[in-house]
Structures are given as structure tokens and as C-alpha cells.
PDB file of C-alpha atoms in Angstrom:
ATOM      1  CA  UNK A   1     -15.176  45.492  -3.612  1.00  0.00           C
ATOM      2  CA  UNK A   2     -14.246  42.156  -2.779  1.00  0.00           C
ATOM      3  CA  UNK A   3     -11.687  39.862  -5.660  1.00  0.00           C
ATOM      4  CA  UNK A   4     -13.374  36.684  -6.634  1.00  0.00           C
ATOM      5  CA  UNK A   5     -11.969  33.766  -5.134  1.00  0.00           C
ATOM      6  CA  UNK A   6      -9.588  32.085  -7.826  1.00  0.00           C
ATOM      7  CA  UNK A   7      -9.594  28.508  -7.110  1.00  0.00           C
ATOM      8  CA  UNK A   8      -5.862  27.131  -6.311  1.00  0.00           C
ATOM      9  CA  UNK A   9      -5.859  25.068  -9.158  1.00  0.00           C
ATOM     10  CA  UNK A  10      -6.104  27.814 -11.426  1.00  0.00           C
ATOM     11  CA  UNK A  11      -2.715  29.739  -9.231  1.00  0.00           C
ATOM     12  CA  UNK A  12      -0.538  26.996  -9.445  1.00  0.00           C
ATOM     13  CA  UNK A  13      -0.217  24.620 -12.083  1.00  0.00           C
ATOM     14  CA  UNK A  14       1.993  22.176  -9.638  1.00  0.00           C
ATOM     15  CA  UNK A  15      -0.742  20.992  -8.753  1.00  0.00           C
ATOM     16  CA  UNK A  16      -1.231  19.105 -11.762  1.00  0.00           C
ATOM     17  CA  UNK A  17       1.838  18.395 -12.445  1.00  0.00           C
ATOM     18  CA  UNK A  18       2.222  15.895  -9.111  1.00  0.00           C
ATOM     19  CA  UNK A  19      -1.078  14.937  -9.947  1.00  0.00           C
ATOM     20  CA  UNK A  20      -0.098  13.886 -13.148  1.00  0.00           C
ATOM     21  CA  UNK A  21       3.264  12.555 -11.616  1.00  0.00           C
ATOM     22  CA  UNK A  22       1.381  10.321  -8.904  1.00  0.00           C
ATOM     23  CA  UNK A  23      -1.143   8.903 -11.928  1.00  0.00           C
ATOM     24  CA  UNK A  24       2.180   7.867 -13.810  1.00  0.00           C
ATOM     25  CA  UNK A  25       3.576   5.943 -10.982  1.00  0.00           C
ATOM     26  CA  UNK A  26       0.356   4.535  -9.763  1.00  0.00           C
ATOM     27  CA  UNK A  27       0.328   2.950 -13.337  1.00  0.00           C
ATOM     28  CA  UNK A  28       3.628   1.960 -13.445  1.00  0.00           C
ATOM     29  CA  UNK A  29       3.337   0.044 -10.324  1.00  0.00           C
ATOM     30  CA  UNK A  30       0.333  -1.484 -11.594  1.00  0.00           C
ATOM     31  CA  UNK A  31       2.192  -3.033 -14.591  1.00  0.00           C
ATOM     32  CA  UNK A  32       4.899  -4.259 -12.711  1.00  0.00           C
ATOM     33  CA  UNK A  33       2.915  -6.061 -10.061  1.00  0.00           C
ATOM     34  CA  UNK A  34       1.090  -7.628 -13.525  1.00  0.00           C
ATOM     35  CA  UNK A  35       4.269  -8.213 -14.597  1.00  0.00           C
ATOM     36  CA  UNK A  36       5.570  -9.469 -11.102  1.00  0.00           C
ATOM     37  CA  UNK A  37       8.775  -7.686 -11.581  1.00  0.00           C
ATOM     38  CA  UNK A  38      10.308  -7.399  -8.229  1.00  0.00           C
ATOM     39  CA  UNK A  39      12.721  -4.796  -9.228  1.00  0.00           C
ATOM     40  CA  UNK A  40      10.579  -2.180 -11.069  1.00  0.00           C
ATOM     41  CA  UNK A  41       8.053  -2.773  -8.254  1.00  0.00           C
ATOM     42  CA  UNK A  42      10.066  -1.616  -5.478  1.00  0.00           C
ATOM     43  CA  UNK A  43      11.910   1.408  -7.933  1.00  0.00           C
ATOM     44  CA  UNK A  44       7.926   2.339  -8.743  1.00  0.00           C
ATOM     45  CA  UNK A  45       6.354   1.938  -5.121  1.00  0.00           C
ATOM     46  CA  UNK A  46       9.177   3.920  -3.087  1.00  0.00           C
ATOM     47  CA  UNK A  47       8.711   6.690  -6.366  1.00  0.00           C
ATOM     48  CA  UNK A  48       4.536   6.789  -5.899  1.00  0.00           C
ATOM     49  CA  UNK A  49       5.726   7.088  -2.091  1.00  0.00           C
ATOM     50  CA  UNK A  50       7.724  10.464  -3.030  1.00  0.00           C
ATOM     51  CA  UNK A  51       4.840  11.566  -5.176  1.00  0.00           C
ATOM     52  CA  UNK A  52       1.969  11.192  -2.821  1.00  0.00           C
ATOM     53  CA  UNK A  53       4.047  13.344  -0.307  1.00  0.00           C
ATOM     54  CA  UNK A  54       4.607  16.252  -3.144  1.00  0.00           C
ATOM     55  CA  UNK A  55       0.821  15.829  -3.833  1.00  0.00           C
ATOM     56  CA  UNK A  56      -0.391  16.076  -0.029  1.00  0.00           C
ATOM     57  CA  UNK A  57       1.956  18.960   1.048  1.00  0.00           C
ATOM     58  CA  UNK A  58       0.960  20.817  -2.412  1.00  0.00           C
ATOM     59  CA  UNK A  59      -2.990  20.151  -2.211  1.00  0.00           C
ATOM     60  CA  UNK A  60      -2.684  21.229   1.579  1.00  0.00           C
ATOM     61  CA  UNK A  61      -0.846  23.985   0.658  1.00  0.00           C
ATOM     62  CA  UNK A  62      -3.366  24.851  -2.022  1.00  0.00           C
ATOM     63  CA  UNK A  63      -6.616  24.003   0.320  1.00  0.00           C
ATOM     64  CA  UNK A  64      -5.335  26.905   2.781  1.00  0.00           C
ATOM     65  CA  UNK A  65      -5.475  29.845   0.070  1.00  0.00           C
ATOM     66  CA  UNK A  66      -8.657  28.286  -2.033  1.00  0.00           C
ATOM     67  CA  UNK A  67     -10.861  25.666  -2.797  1.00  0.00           C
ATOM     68  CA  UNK A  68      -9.654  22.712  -4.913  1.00  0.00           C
ATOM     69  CA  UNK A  69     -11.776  22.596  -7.780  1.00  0.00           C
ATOM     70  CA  UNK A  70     -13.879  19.192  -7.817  1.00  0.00           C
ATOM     71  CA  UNK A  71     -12.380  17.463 -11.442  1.00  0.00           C
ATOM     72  CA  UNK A  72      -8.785  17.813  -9.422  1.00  0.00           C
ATOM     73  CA  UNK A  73     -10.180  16.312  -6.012  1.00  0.00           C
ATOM     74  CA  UNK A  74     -12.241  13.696  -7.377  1.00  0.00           C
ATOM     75  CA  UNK A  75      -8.191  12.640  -9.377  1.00  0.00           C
ATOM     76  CA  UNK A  76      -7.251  12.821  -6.289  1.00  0.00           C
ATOM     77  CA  UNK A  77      -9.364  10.637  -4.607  1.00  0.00           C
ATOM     78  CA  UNK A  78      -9.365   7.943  -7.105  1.00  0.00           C
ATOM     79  CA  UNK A  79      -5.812   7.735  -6.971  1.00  0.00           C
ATOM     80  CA  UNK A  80      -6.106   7.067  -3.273  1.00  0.00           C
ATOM     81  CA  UNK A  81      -8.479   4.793  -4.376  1.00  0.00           C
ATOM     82  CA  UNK A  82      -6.063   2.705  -6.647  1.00  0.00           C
ATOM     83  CA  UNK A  83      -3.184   2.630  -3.788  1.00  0.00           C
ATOM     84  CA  UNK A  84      -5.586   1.150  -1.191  1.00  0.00           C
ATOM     85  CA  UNK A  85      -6.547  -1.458  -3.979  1.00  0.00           C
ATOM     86  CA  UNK A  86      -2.584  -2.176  -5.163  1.00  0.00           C
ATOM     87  CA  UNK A  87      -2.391  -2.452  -1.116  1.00  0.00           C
ATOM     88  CA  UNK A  88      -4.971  -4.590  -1.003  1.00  0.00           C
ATOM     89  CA  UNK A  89      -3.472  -7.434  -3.868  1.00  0.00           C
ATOM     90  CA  UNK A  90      -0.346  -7.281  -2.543  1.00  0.00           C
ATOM     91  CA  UNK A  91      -1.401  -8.230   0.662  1.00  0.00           C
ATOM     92  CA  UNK A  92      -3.179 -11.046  -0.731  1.00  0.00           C
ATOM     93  CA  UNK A  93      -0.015 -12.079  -2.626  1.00  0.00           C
ATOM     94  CA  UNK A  94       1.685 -11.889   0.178  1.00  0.00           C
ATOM     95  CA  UNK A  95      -0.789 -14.047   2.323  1.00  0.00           C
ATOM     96  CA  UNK A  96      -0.778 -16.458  -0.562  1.00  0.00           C
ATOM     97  CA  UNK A  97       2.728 -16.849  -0.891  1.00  0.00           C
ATOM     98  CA  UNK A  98       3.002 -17.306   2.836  1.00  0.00           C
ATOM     99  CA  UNK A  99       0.903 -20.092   2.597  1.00  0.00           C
ATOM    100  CA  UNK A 100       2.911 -21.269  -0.087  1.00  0.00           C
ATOM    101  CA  UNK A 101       6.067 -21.662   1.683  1.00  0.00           C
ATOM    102  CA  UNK A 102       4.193 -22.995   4.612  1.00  0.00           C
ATOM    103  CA  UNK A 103       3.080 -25.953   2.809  1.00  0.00           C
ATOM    104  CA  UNK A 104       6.466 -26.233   1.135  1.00  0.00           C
ATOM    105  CA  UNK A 105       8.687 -26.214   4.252  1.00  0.00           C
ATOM    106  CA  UNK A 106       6.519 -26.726   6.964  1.00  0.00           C
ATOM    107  CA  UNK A 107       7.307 -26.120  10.375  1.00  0.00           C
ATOM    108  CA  UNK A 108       9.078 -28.386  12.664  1.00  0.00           C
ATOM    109  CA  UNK A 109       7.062 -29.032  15.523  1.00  0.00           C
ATOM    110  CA  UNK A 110       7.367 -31.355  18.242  1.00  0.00           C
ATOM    111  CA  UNK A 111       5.098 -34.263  18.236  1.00  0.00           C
ATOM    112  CA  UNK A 112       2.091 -34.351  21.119  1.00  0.00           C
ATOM    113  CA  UNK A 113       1.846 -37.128  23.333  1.00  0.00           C
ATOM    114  CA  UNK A 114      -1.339 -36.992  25.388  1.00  0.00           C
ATOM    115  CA  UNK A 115      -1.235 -37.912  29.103  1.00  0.00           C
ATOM    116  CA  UNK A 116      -4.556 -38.185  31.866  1.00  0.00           C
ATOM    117  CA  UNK A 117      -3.413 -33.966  32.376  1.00  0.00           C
ATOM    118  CA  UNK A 118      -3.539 -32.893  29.258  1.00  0.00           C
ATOM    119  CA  UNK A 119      -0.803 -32.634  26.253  1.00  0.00           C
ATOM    120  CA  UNK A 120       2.750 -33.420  27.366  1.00  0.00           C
ATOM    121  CA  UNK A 121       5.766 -33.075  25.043  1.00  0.00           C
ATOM    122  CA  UNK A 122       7.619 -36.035  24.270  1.00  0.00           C
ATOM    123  CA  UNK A 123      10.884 -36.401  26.664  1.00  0.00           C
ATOM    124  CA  UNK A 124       9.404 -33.269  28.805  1.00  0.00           C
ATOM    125  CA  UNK A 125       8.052 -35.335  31.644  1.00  0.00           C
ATOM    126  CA  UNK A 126       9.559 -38.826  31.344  1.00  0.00           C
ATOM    127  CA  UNK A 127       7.171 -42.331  30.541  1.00  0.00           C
ATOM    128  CA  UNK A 128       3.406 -41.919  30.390  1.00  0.00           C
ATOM    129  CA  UNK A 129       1.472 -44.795  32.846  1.00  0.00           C
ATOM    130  CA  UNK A 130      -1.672 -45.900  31.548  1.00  0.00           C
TER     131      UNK A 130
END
């Protein structure tokens, strides 16, 4: 007689424990980017970092000896979810402050001076006949 298949979850209760450790750093990293502490966002993003890698190698690990029941992939997925969207706003917050710092220091650039060839820089190619 064949044993039932016992789904991982129900073998090893790590996995929701980094589960559970990546939902508590996902939020954390959410409140400081609302909070726009610099510090506690970099402590928090390179700690979800650590916990996504525990939760990949242990839901691997898991998906080789058993199925994953749905409740725990579905966590899983919306998790992934909410790091593509925290991705997502702080790449716009970056753009944003890029364009920030753009307006307040622009660029130097050298001035064009137009000639019958086409653009010339100033001092490149001596006086300009008209």
C-alpha cells in the first residue's frame, strides 16, 4: 500500500517560519520607505534580501519532497508581489529625485554655435563667416 503524500508544509514548519520572517520585513521596509528613513531602509531591505533567500532555498527544498499547499504559495506569491511593487516606488523616487537635482544643479554644457555644416562648439573651429 502506498503512504499518502503529506504535503511539505505539514513536515516542516520552517517553512512558515521564513514565511512569516519575509512578511515582517516586507512590512518593515514598507514603513520606512513611508517614513523615508534612509537608515532603517537599507537595515530592512538587505534583511528581506536574507529572508527571500531562506524562503527560496526552503520552498525549493520543500517542492522536491511534496507539494506546497496553495494558502502557503499564494503568501508566497503576494509577497513577491509587494517586493516588485516597493521596487517599483523606489524607482520612481529615485527617477524623481534625479530630476530633482537635475533642475537644481544643472549640467554645464557648452553653448552651440551653429555654422552652414551643422553645430560647431564655440572656440572648436575658430570665427564663423556668414
Amino acid at each position: 500500500m502506498q503512504q499518502p503524500v503529506i504535503p511539505a508544509y505539514e513536515t516542516s514548519p520552517e517553512l512558515e517560519a521564513t514565511l512569516g520572517a519575509v512578511e515582517t520585513q516586507l512590512a518593515s521596509l514598507g514603513e520606512a520607505l513611508r517614513t523615508r528613513d534612509s537608515a532603517a531602509i537599507d537595515l530592512h531591505a538587505t534583511e528581506l534580501h536574507r529572508s527571500l533567500a531562506r524562503a527560496v532555498d526552503h520552498f525549493s527544498r520543500a517542492a522536491r519532497s511534496g507539494p506546497v499547499p496553495t494558502p502557503l504559495r499564494e503568501r508566497l506569491a503576494l509577497a513577491g508581489g509587494l517586493v516588485a511593487a516597493q521596487r517599483e516606488s523606489l524607482a520612481r523616487a529615485t527617477a524623481a529625485l534625479d530630476r530633482a537635482i537635475d533642475v537644481l544643479m544643472p549640467r554645464e554644457r557648452p553653448a552651440a554655435v551653429y555654422s552652414a555644416i551643422g553645430p560647431v562648439e564655440r572656440g572648436s573651429r575658430g570665427s564663423i563667416q556668414a
